[in-house]
Each structure stands twice: as C-alpha cells, then as structure tokens.
PDB file of C-alpha atoms in Angstrom:
ATOM      1  CA  MET A 215      -9.537 128.249 -63.431  1.00  0.00           C
ATOM      2  CA  LEU A 216      -8.332 130.989 -65.383  1.00  0.00           C
ATOM      3  CA  VAL A 217      -5.070 132.767 -65.186  1.00  0.00           C
ATOM      4  CA  GLY A 218      -5.125 136.050 -64.253  1.00  0.00           C
ATOM      5  CA  ILE A 219      -3.948 139.236 -65.794  1.00  0.00           C
ATOM      6  CA  THR A 220      -1.629 141.508 -63.969  1.00  0.00           C
ATOM      7  CA  GLN A 221       0.168 144.608 -64.525  1.00  0.00           C
ATOM      8  CA  GLU A 222       2.775 145.937 -67.518  1.00  0.00           C
ATOM      9  CA  ILE A 223       5.997 145.050 -66.921  1.00  0.00           C
ATOM     10  CA  PRO A 224       9.329 146.396 -67.997  1.00  0.00           C
ATOM     11  CA  SER A 225      10.748 145.339 -71.432  1.00  0.00           C
ATOM     12  CA  PRO A 226      14.660 143.308 -71.296  1.00  0.00           C
ATOM     13  CA  GLY A 227      17.384 145.436 -71.172  1.00  0.00           C
ATOM     14  CA  THR A 228      15.289 148.411 -69.698  1.00  0.00           C
ATOM     15  CA  GLY A 229      16.647 147.311 -66.234  1.00  0.00           C
ATOM     16  CA  GLY A 230      13.798 146.038 -64.697  1.00  0.00           C
ATOM     17  CA  ILE A 231      14.130 142.570 -65.966  1.00  0.00           C
ATOM     18  CA  PRO A 232      16.858 140.572 -66.082  1.00  0.00           C
ATOM     19  CA  SER A 233      17.783 137.852 -68.729  1.00  0.00           C
ATOM     20  CA  THR A 234      17.519 134.786 -66.890  1.00  0.00           C
ATOM     21  CA  GLY A 235      18.211 132.241 -70.345  1.00  0.00           C
ATOM     22  CA  ALA A 236      15.665 129.206 -69.819  1.00  0.00           C
ATOM     23  CA  VAL A 237      16.452 128.922 -65.990  1.00  0.00           C
ATOM     24  CA  TYR A 238      12.923 129.712 -64.368  1.00  0.00           C
ATOM     25  CA  ARG A 239      13.342 132.180 -61.455  1.00  0.00           C
ATOM     26  CA  GLY A 240      10.236 134.334 -61.407  1.00  0.00           C
ATOM     27  CA  LYS A 241       6.736 135.119 -61.963  1.00  0.00           C
ATOM     28  CA  PRO A 242       6.239 134.203 -65.868  1.00  0.00           C
ATOM     29  CA  THR A 243       4.149 136.469 -67.914  1.00  0.00           C
ATOM     30  CA  LEU A 244       3.142 136.476 -71.200  1.00  0.00           C
ATOM     31  CA  THR A 245       2.109 140.136 -72.301  1.00  0.00           C
ATOM     32  CA  VAL A 246       0.079 140.143 -75.331  1.00  0.00           C
ATOM     33  CA  THR A 247       1.764 142.039 -78.028  1.00  0.00           C
ATOM     34  CA  LYS A 248      -0.636 141.658 -81.533  1.00  0.00           C
ATOM     35  CA  GLY A 249      -4.597 140.565 -80.738  1.00  0.00           C
ATOM     36  CA  SER A 250      -7.576 141.831 -79.599  1.00  0.00           C
ATOM     37  CA  LEU A 251      -6.260 141.491 -75.943  1.00  0.00           C
ATOM     38  CA  GLN A 252      -2.612 143.621 -77.006  1.00  0.00           C
ATOM     39  CA  ASN A 253      -1.193 144.683 -73.770  1.00  0.00           C
ATOM     40  CA  GLN A 254      -2.944 142.857 -71.116  1.00  0.00           C
ATOM     41  CA  VAL A 255      -0.629 140.519 -69.300  1.00  0.00           C
ATOM     42  CA  PHE A 256      -1.222 136.867 -68.414  1.00  0.00           C
ATOM     43  CA  ASP A 257       0.433 136.213 -64.775  1.00  0.00           C
ATOM     44  CA  LEU A 258       1.345 131.850 -66.105  1.00  0.00           C
ATOM     45  CA  GLU A 259       1.243 130.737 -62.158  1.00  0.00           C
ATOM     46  CA  PRO A 260       0.074 128.139 -61.143  1.00  0.00           C
ATOM     47  CA  LEU A 261       1.639 125.934 -63.741  1.00  0.00           C
ATOM     48  CA  PRO A 262       1.029 124.045 -66.544  1.00  0.00           C
ATOM     49  CA  VAL A 263      -1.269 126.276 -68.079  1.00  0.00           C
ATOM     50  CA  VAL A 264      -3.159 124.967 -70.943  1.00  0.00           C
ATOM     51  CA  ILE A 265      -3.643 127.948 -73.555  1.00  0.00           C
ATOM     52  CA  GLY A 266      -6.525 127.227 -76.441  1.00  0.00           C
ATOM     53  CA  ARG A 267     -10.224 128.852 -77.400  1.00  0.00           C
ATOM     54  CA  ASP A 268     -12.401 126.179 -74.697  1.00  0.00           C
ATOM     55  CA  PRO A 269     -13.152 128.968 -72.093  1.00  0.00           C
ATOM     56  CA  GLU A 270     -12.300 125.936 -69.756  1.00  0.00           C
ATOM     57  CA  CYS A 271      -8.661 126.716 -70.810  1.00  0.00           C
ATOM     58  CA  ASP A 272      -6.785 128.662 -67.813  1.00  0.00           C
ATOM     59  CA  LEU A 273      -5.367 130.953 -70.733  1.00  0.00           C
ATOM     60  CA  PHE A 274      -8.428 131.822 -72.940  1.00  0.00           C
ATOM     61  CA  LEU A 275      -7.464 133.243 -76.616  1.00  0.00           C
ATOM     62  CA  ASN A 276     -11.148 133.478 -78.011  1.00  0.00           C
ATOM     63  CA  ASN A 277     -10.427 133.135 -82.200  1.00  0.00           C
ATOM     64  CA  MET A 278     -11.118 130.928 -84.587  1.00  0.00           C
ATOM     65  CA  THR A 279      -7.114 130.431 -85.428  1.00  0.00           C
ATOM     66  CA  VAL A 280      -6.553 129.140 -82.143  1.00  0.00           C
ATOM     67  CA  SER A 281      -7.037 125.123 -81.818  1.00  0.00           C
ATOM     68  CA  ARG A 282      -9.907 124.421 -78.649  1.00  0.00           C
ATOM     69  CA  ARG A 283      -6.549 123.101 -76.802  1.00  0.00           C
ATOM     70  CA  HIS A 284      -3.767 124.927 -78.479  1.00  0.00           C
ATOM     71  CA  ALA A 285      -0.689 124.726 -76.461  1.00  0.00           C
ATOM     72  CA  ILE A 286       0.576 124.090 -72.619  1.00  0.00           C
ATOM     73  CA  ILE A 287       3.216 125.801 -70.820  1.00  0.00           C
ATOM     74  CA  GLU A 288       4.271 123.203 -67.805  1.00  0.00           C
ATOM     75  CA  LYS A 289       7.464 123.003 -65.387  1.00  0.00           C
ATOM     76  CA  GLU A 290      10.392 120.782 -66.281  1.00  0.00           C
ATOM     77  CA  GLY A 291      13.189 120.353 -63.807  1.00  0.00           C
ATOM     78  CA  ASN A 292      14.611 124.692 -63.855  1.00  0.00           C
ATOM     79  CA  MET A 293      12.610 125.275 -67.084  1.00  0.00           C
ATOM     80  CA  LEU A 294       9.418 126.668 -68.959  1.00  0.00           C
ATOM     81  CA  MET A 295       8.706 124.408 -71.609  1.00  0.00           C
ATOM     82  CA  LEU A 296       5.769 125.709 -74.211  1.00  0.00           C
ATOM     83  CA  LYS A 297       4.265 122.518 -76.206  1.00  0.00           C
ATOM     84  CA  ASP A 298       2.162 122.441 -78.637  1.00  0.00           C
ATOM     85  CA  LEU A 299      -1.064 119.906 -78.360  1.00  0.00           C
ATOM     86  CA  GLY A 300      -1.022 119.340 -82.180  1.00  0.00           C
ATOM     87  CA  SER A 301      -3.050 122.608 -83.305  1.00  0.00           C
ATOM     88  CA  LEU A 302      -4.383 123.174 -86.530  1.00  0.00           C
ATOM     89  CA  ASN A 303      -2.010 126.352 -87.186  1.00  0.00           C
ATOM     90  CA  GLY A 304       0.330 125.670 -85.007  1.00  0.00           C
ATOM     91  CA  THR A 305       2.762 127.433 -82.307  1.00  0.00           C
ATOM     92  CA  TRP A 306       5.189 129.657 -83.444  1.00  0.00           C
ATOM     93  CA  ILE A 307       8.284 130.992 -81.268  1.00  0.00           C
ATOM     94  CA  ASP A 308       9.759 133.690 -82.882  1.00  0.00           C
ATOM     95  CA  GLY A 309       9.182 133.592 -86.052  1.00  0.00           C
ATOM     96  CA  LYS A 310       9.799 129.412 -86.838  1.00  0.00           C
ATOM     97  CA  ILE A 311       6.894 126.891 -86.270  1.00  0.00           C
ATOM     98  CA  SER A 312       7.404 124.467 -83.285  1.00  0.00           C
ATOM     99  CA  ASP A 313       6.231 121.755 -81.490  1.00  0.00           C
ATOM    100  CA  GLN A 314       7.820 122.400 -78.144  1.00  0.00           C
ATOM    101  CA  ALA A 315      10.568 125.171 -77.111  1.00  0.00           C
ATOM    102  CA  GLU A 316      12.036 126.431 -73.789  1.00  0.00           C
ATOM    103  CA  LEU A 317      10.524 129.732 -72.936  1.00  0.00           C
ATOM    104  CA  THR A 318      13.530 132.314 -72.639  1.00  0.00           C
ATOM    105  CA  ASP A 319      13.191 135.701 -71.219  1.00  0.00           C
ATOM    106  CA  GLY A 320      11.841 138.048 -74.107  1.00  0.00           C
ATOM    107  CA  ILE A 321      10.999 135.419 -76.661  1.00  0.00           C
ATOM    108  CA  LEU A 322       7.674 136.087 -79.204  1.00  0.00           C
ATOM    109  CA  VAL A 323       4.676 133.235 -78.536  1.00  0.00           C
ATOM    110  CA  GLN A 324       2.202 133.474 -81.659  1.00  0.00           C
ATOM    111  CA  ILE A 325      -0.519 131.336 -81.583  1.00  0.00           C
ATOM    112  CA  GLY A 326      -3.492 131.946 -83.994  1.00  0.00           C
ATOM    113  CA  THR A 327      -3.456 135.564 -84.151  1.00  0.00           C
ATOM    114  CA  PHE A 328      -2.375 136.263 -80.967  1.00  0.00           C
ATOM    115  CA  SER A 329       1.237 137.188 -80.503  1.00  0.00           C
ATOM    116  CA  MET A 330       3.044 137.193 -77.321  1.00  0.00           C
ATOM    117  CA  ARG A 331       5.398 138.020 -75.399  1.00  0.00           C
ATOM    118  CA  PHE A 332       7.138 135.862 -72.601  1.00  0.00           C
ATOM    119  CA  HIS A 333       8.678 137.094 -69.122  1.00  0.00           C
ATOM    120  CA  SER A 334      10.123 135.001 -66.352  1.00  0.00           C
TER     121      SER A 334
END
C-alpha cells in the first residue's frame, strides 16, 4: 500500500494548523521541503507507515541515500513516533540524528536527501 498524496496545507502559525504538541489529534502528513518530491504532501494514514527506498514501502523515497527500510512512523498511545530502522545514513530530526523521536507539529524530518515537514 502506498501512502496517498494530498493537497498543500498551511504552515503552523498561519491559522490553519494549530500546534498540538506531541498529541495526535488530526490527519498526519509529511510535506517534502527538499528533494525530488519537493512540495508533495503525503498522508500518513493508515499507521504504521514504513519509509524507505524499497517500492514496497508505504512511503517510497527513490534515492540511494535512503535505506530500503529506513524508518517507521507508528502510534504509541496518543503520540506519533518516528523510529529509525537501522539505516545507513540515519534519520535526522530538526538537524540532529535520532534513533527515535516524537513527531510534533512543524518538526523537520530528514531522510537521505529528502527534508520533510510533519503536520498533525
């Protein structure tokens, strides 16, 4: 199953998307801000979502800097968590390498050459 592309959504602070902290309250999305898929918005439902270079992944990022099964987004309680799956180049959250992190509205995720903004 491939994650669907949705429309552009407003940035936090513009009145369209309230900042909700780590609590999952809406339809989660990743907007590509850098990379070959720039400006595309990916709907992250249903969860979990596996991200990687393998075409069988839920969110397919076709670049050699992305591992075949790079990371996973899953729900834990009322939080959404991003977990690195032992990738070669790591998963970066707001400029810092991370094995796992809570996804909060507006956070920047970098996987390989792709930078993506998370929105809840």
